[in-house]
Coordinates of N, CA and C in Angstrom, one line a residue:
M1307 N 19.0 0.7 22.3 CA 19.1 0.3 21.0 C 19.9 1.4 20.2
S1308 N 20.5 1.0 19.2 CA 21.4 1.9 18.4 C 20.5 2.7 17.4
T1309 N 21.1 3.8 16.9 CA 20.4 4.5 15.8 C 21.0 4.2 14.5
D1310 N 22.1 3.5 14.4 CA 22.8 3.1 13.2 C 21.9 2.0 12.5
P1311 N 21.4 2.2 11.3 CA 20.4 1.3 10.7 C 20.9 -0.2 10.7
K1312 N 22.2 -0.4 10.4 CA 22.7 -1.8 10.3 C 22.7 -2.4 11.7
T1313 N 23.2 -1.7 12.7 CA 23.2 -2.1 14.0 C 21.8 -2.4 14.6
L1314 N 20.9 -1.5 14.3 CA 19.5 -1.7 14.7 C 18.9 -2.9 14.1
Y1315 N 19.2 -3.1 12.8 CA 18.7 -4.3 12.1 C 19.2 -5.6 12.8
Q1316 N 20.5 -5.6 13.1 CA 21.1 -6.8 13.7 C 20.5 -7.0 15.1
E1317 N 20.3 -5.9 15.9 CA 19.7 -6.0 17.2 C 18.2 -6.6 17.1
V1318 N 17.5 -6.1 16.2 CA 16.1 -6.5 16.0 C 16.0 -8.0 15.7
I1319 N 16.9 -8.4 14.7 CA 16.9 -9.8 14.2 C 17.3 -10.7 15.4
L1320 N 18.3 -10.3 16.1 CA 18.7 -11.1 17.2 C 17.7 -11.3 18.3
D1321 N 17.0 -10.1 18.6 CA 15.9 -10.2 19.6 C 14.8 -11.1 19.2
H1322 N 14.3 -10.8 18.0 CA 13.1 -11.6 17.5 C 13.5 -13.1 17.3
N1323 N 14.7 -13.3 17.0 CA 15.2 -14.7 16.8 C 15.2 -15.5 18.1
K1324 N 15.8 -14.8 19.1 CA 15.9 -15.3 20.4 C 14.6 -15.5 21.2
K1325 N 13.7 -14.5 21.0 CA 12.4 -14.4 21.7 C 11.3 -14.1 20.7
P1326 N 11.0 -15.1 19.8 CA 10.0 -14.8 18.8 C 8.6 -14.6 19.4
R1327 N 7.9 -13.6 18.9 CA 6.6 -13.3 19.4 C 5.6 -14.2 18.7
N1328 N 4.6 -14.6 19.3 CA 3.5 -15.5 18.7 C 4.0 -16.8 18.1
Y1329 N 5.1 -17.3 18.7 CA 5.6 -18.6 18.2 C 4.9 -19.7 18.9
G1330 N 4.5 -20.6 18.2 CA 3.8 -21.8 18.7 C 2.7 -22.3 17.8
V1331 N 1.8 -23.1 18.4 CA 0.7 -23.7 17.6 C -0.6 -23.0 18.1
L1332 N -1.4 -22.6 17.1 CA -2.7 -22.0 17.4 C -3.7 -23.1 17.3
E1333 N -4.4 -23.4 18.3 CA -5.3 -24.6 18.4 C -6.5 -24.4 17.5
H1334 N -7.2 -23.3 17.5 CA -8.4 -23.1 16.8 C -8.3 -22.2 15.6
A1335 N -7.4 -22.5 14.7 CA -7.2 -21.7 13.5 C -8.2 -21.8 12.5
S1336 N -8.6 -20.7 11.9 CA -9.6 -20.7 10.8 C -8.9 -20.7 9.5
H1337 N -7.6 -20.3 9.4 CA -6.8 -20.2 8.2 C -5.4 -20.7 8.6
Q1338 N -4.8 -21.4 7.7 CA -3.4 -21.8 7.9 C -2.7 -22.2 6.6
A1339 N -1.4 -22.1 6.6 CA -0.6 -22.4 5.5 C 0.8 -22.9 5.9
E1340 N 1.5 -23.5 5.0 CA 2.9 -23.9 5.2 C 3.7 -23.2 4.2
G1341 N 4.8 -22.7 4.6 CA 5.7 -21.9 3.7 C 7.1 -22.6 3.6
L1342 N 7.6 -22.6 2.4 CA 9.0 -23.2 2.2 C 9.9 -22.3 1.4
N1343 N 11.1 -22.3 1.8 CA 12.2 -21.5 1.1 C 13.3 -22.6 0.8
P1344 N 13.2 -23.2 -0.3 CA 14.2 -24.3 -0.7 C 15.6 -23.8 -0.6
L1345 N 15.9 -22.5 -0.9 CA 17.3 -22.1 -1.0 C 18.0 -22.0 0.4
C1346 N 17.2 -21.7 1.4 CA 17.7 -21.5 2.8 C 17.3 -22.7 3.7
G1347 N 16.3 -23.4 3.3 CA 15.8 -24.5 4.1 C 14.7 -24.1 5.1
D1348 N 14.3 -22.8 5.0 CA 13.2 -22.3 5.9 C 11.9 -23.1 5.6
H1349 N 11.3 -23.5 6.7 CA 10.0 -24.2 6.6 C 9.1 -23.8 7.8
I1350 N 8.1 -23.0 7.5 CA 7.3 -22.5 8.6 C 5.8 -22.9 8.4
H1351 N 5.1 -23.0 9.5 CA 3.7 -23.2 9.5 C 3.1 -21.9 10.2
L1352 N 2.1 -21.4 9.5 CA 1.4 -20.2 10.0 C -0.1 -20.5 10.2
A1353 N -0.6 -20.1 11.3 CA -2.1 -20.3 11.5 C -2.6 -19.0 12.1
L1354 N -3.8 -18.7 11.7 CA -4.5 -17.5 12.3 C -6.0 -17.7 12.4
E1355 N -6.6 -17.0 13.2 CA -8.0 -17.0 13.5 C -8.5 -15.7 13.0
L1356 N -9.4 -15.7 12.0 CA -10.1 -14.5 11.5 C -11.4 -14.5 12.2
R1357 N -11.7 -13.4 12.9 CA -13.0 -13.3 13.6 C -13.6 -12.0 13.1
D1358 N -14.8 -12.0 12.5 CA -15.4 -10.9 11.9 C -14.5 -10.1 11.0
G1359 N -13.7 -10.8 10.2 CA -12.8 -10.1 9.3 C -11.5 -9.6 9.8
T1360 N -11.2 -9.8 11.1 CA -10.1 -9.3 11.8 C -9.2 -10.4 12.3
V1361 N -7.9 -10.2 12.2 CA -6.9 -11.2 12.7 C -7.0 -11.2 14.2
A1362 N -7.8 -12.1 14.8 CA -7.9 -12.2 16.3 C -6.7 -12.8 16.9
A1363 N -6.2 -13.9 16.3 CA -5.0 -14.6 16.8 C -4.2 -15.1 15.7
I1364 N -2.9 -15.2 15.9 CA -2.0 -15.6 14.9 C -0.7 -16.2 15.5
A1365 N -0.2 -17.3 14.9 CA 1.0 -18.0 15.5 C 1.7 -18.7 14.3
F1366 N 3.0 -18.9 14.6 CA 3.8 -19.6 13.6 C 4.8 -20.5 14.3
H1367 N 5.3 -21.5 13.6 CA 6.3 -22.4 14.2 C 7.0 -23.1 13.0
G1368 N 8.1 -23.7 13.3 CA 8.9 -24.4 12.2 C 10.4 -24.1 12.4
E1369 N 11.1 -24.6 11.4 CA 12.5 -24.4 11.4 C 12.9 -23.4 10.4
S1370 N 13.6 -22.4 10.8 CA 14.0 -21.3 9.9 C 15.2 -20.6 10.4
C1371 N 15.8 -19.8 9.5 CA 17.0 -19.0 9.8 C 16.5 -17.8 10.7
A1372 N 17.4 -17.1 11.3 CA 17.1 -15.9 12.1 C 16.4 -14.8 11.4
I1373 N 16.6 -14.6 10.1 CA 16.0 -13.5 9.4 C 14.5 -13.9 9.2
C1374 N 14.3 -15.1 8.8 CA 12.9 -15.6 8.6 C 12.1 -15.6 9.9
K1375 N 12.7 -16.1 10.9 CA 12.0 -16.1 12.2 C 11.7 -14.7 12.7
A1376 N 12.7 -13.8 12.6 CA 12.4 -12.4 13.0 C 11.3 -11.8 12.2
S1377 N 11.4 -12.0 10.9 CA 10.3 -11.5 10.0 C 9.0 -12.0 10.4
A1378 N 8.9 -13.3 10.6 CA 7.6 -13.9 11.0 C 7.1 -13.3 12.4
S1379 N 8.0 -13.2 13.3 CA 7.7 -12.7 14.6 C 7.1 -11.2 14.5
M1380 N 7.9 -10.4 13.8 CA 7.4 -9.0 13.6 C 6.1 -8.9 12.8
M1381 N 6.0 -9.8 11.8 CA 4.7 -9.9 11.0 C 3.5 -10.2 11.9
T1382 N 3.7 -11.2 12.7 CA 2.5 -11.6 13.5 C 2.1 -10.4 14.5
V1383 N 3.1 -9.7 15.0 CA 2.8 -8.5 15.9 C 2.1 -7.5 15.1
A1384 N 2.6 -7.3 13.8 CA 2.0 -6.2 13.0 C 0.6 -6.4 12.5
V1385 N 0.3 -7.7 12.2 CA -1.1 -7.9 11.7 C -2.1 -8.3 12.7
K1386 N -1.7 -8.7 13.9 CA -2.6 -9.1 15.0 C -3.6 -7.9 15.2
G1387 N -4.8 -8.1 15.2 CA -5.8 -7.0 15.4 C -6.2 -6.3 14.2
K1388 N -5.5 -6.5 13.1 CA -5.8 -5.8 11.9 C -6.9 -6.5 11.1
R1389 N -7.7 -5.7 10.3 CA -8.7 -6.3 9.4 C -7.9 -7.0 8.3
R1390 N -8.6 -7.9 7.6 CA -8.0 -8.7 6.5 C -7.5 -7.8 5.5
D1391 N -8.2 -6.7 5.0 CA -7.7 -5.9 4.0 C -6.5 -5.1 4.5
E1392 N -6.4 -4.7 5.7 CA -5.2 -4.0 6.3 C -4.0 -5.0 6.2
A1393 N -4.2 -6.3 6.6 CA -3.2 -7.3 6.5 C -2.7 -7.5 5.1
Q1394 N -3.6 -7.5 4.1 CA -3.2 -7.6 2.8 C -2.4 -6.4 2.3
T1395 N -2.8 -5.3 2.7 CA -2.0 -4.0 2.3 C -0.6 -4.1 2.9
L1396 N -0.5 -4.5 4.1 CA 0.8 -4.7 4.8 C 1.7 -5.7 4.1
I1397 N 1.1 -6.8 3.7 CA 1.8 -7.8 2.9 C 2.5 -7.2 1.7
H1398 N 1.7 -6.5 1.0 CA 2.2 -6.0 -0.3 C 3.3 -4.9 0.0
E1399 N 3.0 -4.0 1.0 CA 4.0 -3.0 1.3 C 5.3 -3.6 1.8
F1400 N 5.3 -4.7 2.6 CA 6.5 -5.3 3.1 C 7.3 -5.9 1.9
V1401 N 6.6 -6.7 1.1 CA 7.3 -7.3 0.0 C 7.9 -6.3 -0.9
D1402 N 7.1 -5.3 -1.3 CA 7.6 -4.2 -2.1 C 8.9 -3.6 -1.5
M1403 N 8.9 -3.4 -0.2 CA 10.0 -2.8 0.5 C 11.2 -3.7 0.4
A1404 N 11.0 -5.0 0.8 CA 12.0 -6.0 0.9 C 12.7 -6.3 -0.4
T1405 N 11.9 -6.3 -1.5 CA 12.4 -6.6 -2.8 C 13.0 -5.4 -3.5
G1406 N 12.8 -4.2 -2.9 CA 13.4 -3.0 -3.6 C 12.4 -2.3 -4.5
R1407 N 11.2 -2.8 -4.6 CA 10.2 -2.2 -5.5 C 9.8 -0.9 -4.9
A1408 N 9.9 -0.7 -3.6 CA 9.6 0.5 -2.9 C 10.8 0.8 -2.0
D1409 N 11.3 2.0 -2.1 CA 12.4 2.4 -1.2 C 12.3 4.0 -1.0
A1410 N 13.0 4.4 0.0 CA 13.1 5.8 0.3 C 14.0 6.6 -0.6
G1411 N 14.8 5.9 -1.4 CA 15.8 6.6 -2.2 C 15.5 6.7 -3.7
G1412 N 14.3 7.1 -4.0 CA 14.1 7.4 -5.4 C 13.1 6.5 -6.1
G1413 N 12.8 5.3 -5.6 CA 11.8 4.5 -6.2 C 10.4 4.8 -5.6
Q1414 N 9.5 3.9 -5.7 CA 8.2 4.1 -5.1 C 8.4 4.2 -3.6
A1415 N 7.7 5.1 -3.1 CA 7.8 5.3 -1.6 C 7.4 4.0 -0.8
V1416 N 8.1 3.9 0.3 CA 7.8 2.8 1.2 C 6.4 3.0 1.7
G1417 N 5.6 1.9 1.8 CA 4.2 2.0 2.3 C 4.0 2.7 3.6
P1418 N 2.9 3.4 3.7 CA 2.7 4.2 4.9 C 2.4 3.3 6.2
H1419 N 2.2 2.0 6.1 CA 1.9 1.2 7.2 C 3.1 0.4 7.7
I1420 N 4.2 0.6 7.1 CA 5.4 -0.2 7.4 C 5.8 -0.1 8.9
G1421 N 5.9 1.1 9.4 CA 6.3 1.4 10.7 C 7.6 0.7 11.1
R1422 N 7.6 -0.1 12.2 CA 8.8 -0.7 12.7 C 9.4 -1.8 11.8
L1423 N 8.6 -2.2 10.8 CA 9.1 -3.2 9.9 C 10.1 -2.6 8.9
A1424 N 10.3 -1.3 8.9 CA 11.2 -0.6 8.1 C 12.6 -1.1 8.4
V1425 N 12.8 -1.7 9.5 CA 14.1 -2.2 9.9 C 14.7 -3.2 8.8
F1426 N 13.7 -3.8 8.1 CA 14.0 -4.8 7.1 C 14.3 -4.1 5.7
S1427 N 14.3 -2.8 5.6 CA 14.4 -2.1 4.3 C 15.8 -2.4 3.7
G1428 N 16.8 -2.6 4.5 CA 18.1 -2.9 3.9 C 18.3 -4.3 3.4
I1429 N 17.3 -5.2 3.6 CA 17.5 -6.6 3.2 C 17.6 -6.7 1.7
R1430 N 17.0 -5.7 0.9 CA 17.1 -5.8 -0.5 C 18.5 -5.8 -1.0
E1431 N 19.5 -5.3 -0.2 CA 20.9 -5.3 -0.5 C 21.5 -6.6 -0.4
L1432 N 20.8 -7.6 0.2 CA 21.3 -8.9 0.4 C 20.4 -9.9 -0.3
P1433 N 20.5 -10.0 -1.6 CA 19.6 -10.8 -2.5 C 19.4 -12.2 -2.0
M1434 N 20.4 -12.8 -1.5 CA 20.2 -14.2 -1.0 C 19.3 -14.3 0.2
R1435 N 19.1 -13.2 0.9 CA 18.4 -13.2 2.2 C 17.0 -12.7 2.0
V1436 N 16.7 -12.0 0.9 CA 15.4 -11.4 0.7 C 14.3 -12.5 0.8
K1437 N 14.5 -13.7 0.3 CA 13.5 -14.7 0.3 C 13.2 -15.2 1.7
C1438 N 14.3 -15.1 2.6 CA 14.1 -15.5 4.0 C 13.2 -14.5 4.7
A1439 N 13.3 -13.2 4.4 CA 12.5 -12.2 5.0 C 11.1 -12.2 4.5
I1440 N 10.9 -12.6 3.3 CA 9.5 -12.5 2.7 C 8.7 -13.8 2.8
L1441 N 9.4 -14.9 3.2 CA 8.6 -16.2 3.3 C 7.4 -16.1 4.2
P1442 N 7.6 -15.5 5.4 CA 6.4 -15.4 6.3 C 5.2 -14.6 5.7
W1443 N 5.5 -13.6 4.9 CA 4.5 -12.8 4.3 C 3.9 -13.6 3.1
H1444 N 4.6 -14.4 2.4 CA 4.1 -15.3 1.3 C 3.1 -16.3 2.0
T1445 N 3.5 -16.7 3.2 CA 2.7 -17.8 3.9 C 1.5 -17.1 4.4
L1446 N 1.5 -15.9 4.9 CA 0.3 -15.2 5.4 C -0.6 -15.0 4.2
Q1447 N -0.1 -14.6 3.1 CA -1.0 -14.4 1.9 C -1.6 -15.7 1.5
A1448 N -0.9 -16.8 1.5 CA -1.4 -18.1 1.2 C -2.6 -18.4 2.2
A1449 N -2.3 -18.3 3.5 CA -3.3 -18.6 4.5 C -4.6 -17.8 4.3
L1450 N -4.4 -16.5 4.1 CA -5.6 -15.7 3.9 C -6.4 -16.1 2.6
N1451 N -5.8 -16.7 1.7 CA -6.4 -17.1 0.4 C -6.7 -18.6 0.4
A1452 N -6.6 -19.3 1.5 CA -6.9 -20.8 1.6 C -6.0 -21.6 0.7
V1453 N -4.8 -21.2 0.5 CA -3.8 -22.0 -0.2 C -2.9 -22.7 0.9
A1454 N -2.9 -24.0 0.8 CA -2.3 -24.8 1.9 C -0.8 -24.7 2.0
T1455 N -0.1 -24.6 0.8 CA 1.4 -24.6 0.8 C 1.8 -23.5 -0.2
T1456 N 2.9 -22.8 0.2 CA 3.5 -21.8 -0.7 C 5.0 -21.9 -0.6
S1457 N 5.7 -21.4 -1.6 CA 7.1 -21.4 -1.6 C 7.6 -20.1 -2.3
T1458 N 8.8 -19.7 -1.9 CA 9.4 -18.5 -2.5 C 9.8 -18.8 -3.9
E1459 N 9.8 -20.0 -4.3 CA 10.1 -20.4 -5.6 C 9.0 -20.7 -6.6
A1460 N 7.8 -20.7 -6.0 CA 6.6 -21.0 -6.8 C 6.2 -20.0 -7.8
G1461 N 6.2 -20.3 -9.1 CA 5.8 -19.4 -10.1 C 4.4 -19.0 -10.1
N1462 N 3.5 -19.8 -9.4 CA 2.1 -19.4 -9.3 C 1.8 -18.7 -8.0
D1463 N 2.8 -18.4 -7.2 CA 2.6 -17.7 -5.9 C 2.1 -16.3 -6.2
P1464 N 1.1 -15.8 -5.7 CA 0.6 -14.4 -6.0 C 1.6 -13.3 -5.7
L1465 N 2.6 -13.6 -4.8 CA 3.6 -12.6 -4.6 C 4.9 -12.8 -5.3
H1466 N 4.9 -13.8 -6.1 CA 6.2 -14.2 -6.7 C 6.7 -13.1 -7.7
M1467 N 8.0 -12.9 -7.6 CA 8.7 -12.1 -8.6 C 10.1 -12.5 -8.7
P1468 N 10.6 -12.5 -9.8 CA 12.0 -13.0 -9.9 C 13.0 -12.1 -9.2
L1469 N 13.9 -12.6 -8.4 CA 14.8 -11.9 -7.6 C 16.3 -12.2 -8.0
G1470 N 16.5 -12.3 -9.3 CA 17.9 -12.7 -9.8 C 18.3 -14.0 -9.3
D1471 N 19.5 -14.2 -8.7 CA 19.9 -15.5 -8.3 C 19.4 -15.9 -6.9
A1472 N 18.7 -15.0 -6.3 CA 18.2 -15.3 -4.9 C 17.1 -16.2 -4.9

């Protein structure tokens, strides 16, 4: 893998798009939600099984662009085995990073739990693609809070924030 951030981003997106992790249907889900991004046409279904407050299993499926699919794939890997509160923290750290509310260049620091997800930090420079990257995270937030459907355009979405024309 490359050390150039843009090349690394492209390699990770292509890898997770071609071979998404945790892609499929989860038979015995305790929580699930559907996520929509009307601008891009992304439409995903997310299901997870919380056992004793921990994400024991998680899966997603649907039709989405490469950025959304890669973000969902990496998200499922990142939250699997985490406690609910840790997953919630990661949701907020990722959305803050992707939307530019947190960055390494002078704003609020990128969350300490981001790890490999930092590959998405440059997405904030592509406003039309930010919503593709954050849709899985919106959907996870909805699932954890027993909200059946969410959208990157929903004004009542708990993670919603205006992103200009995106």
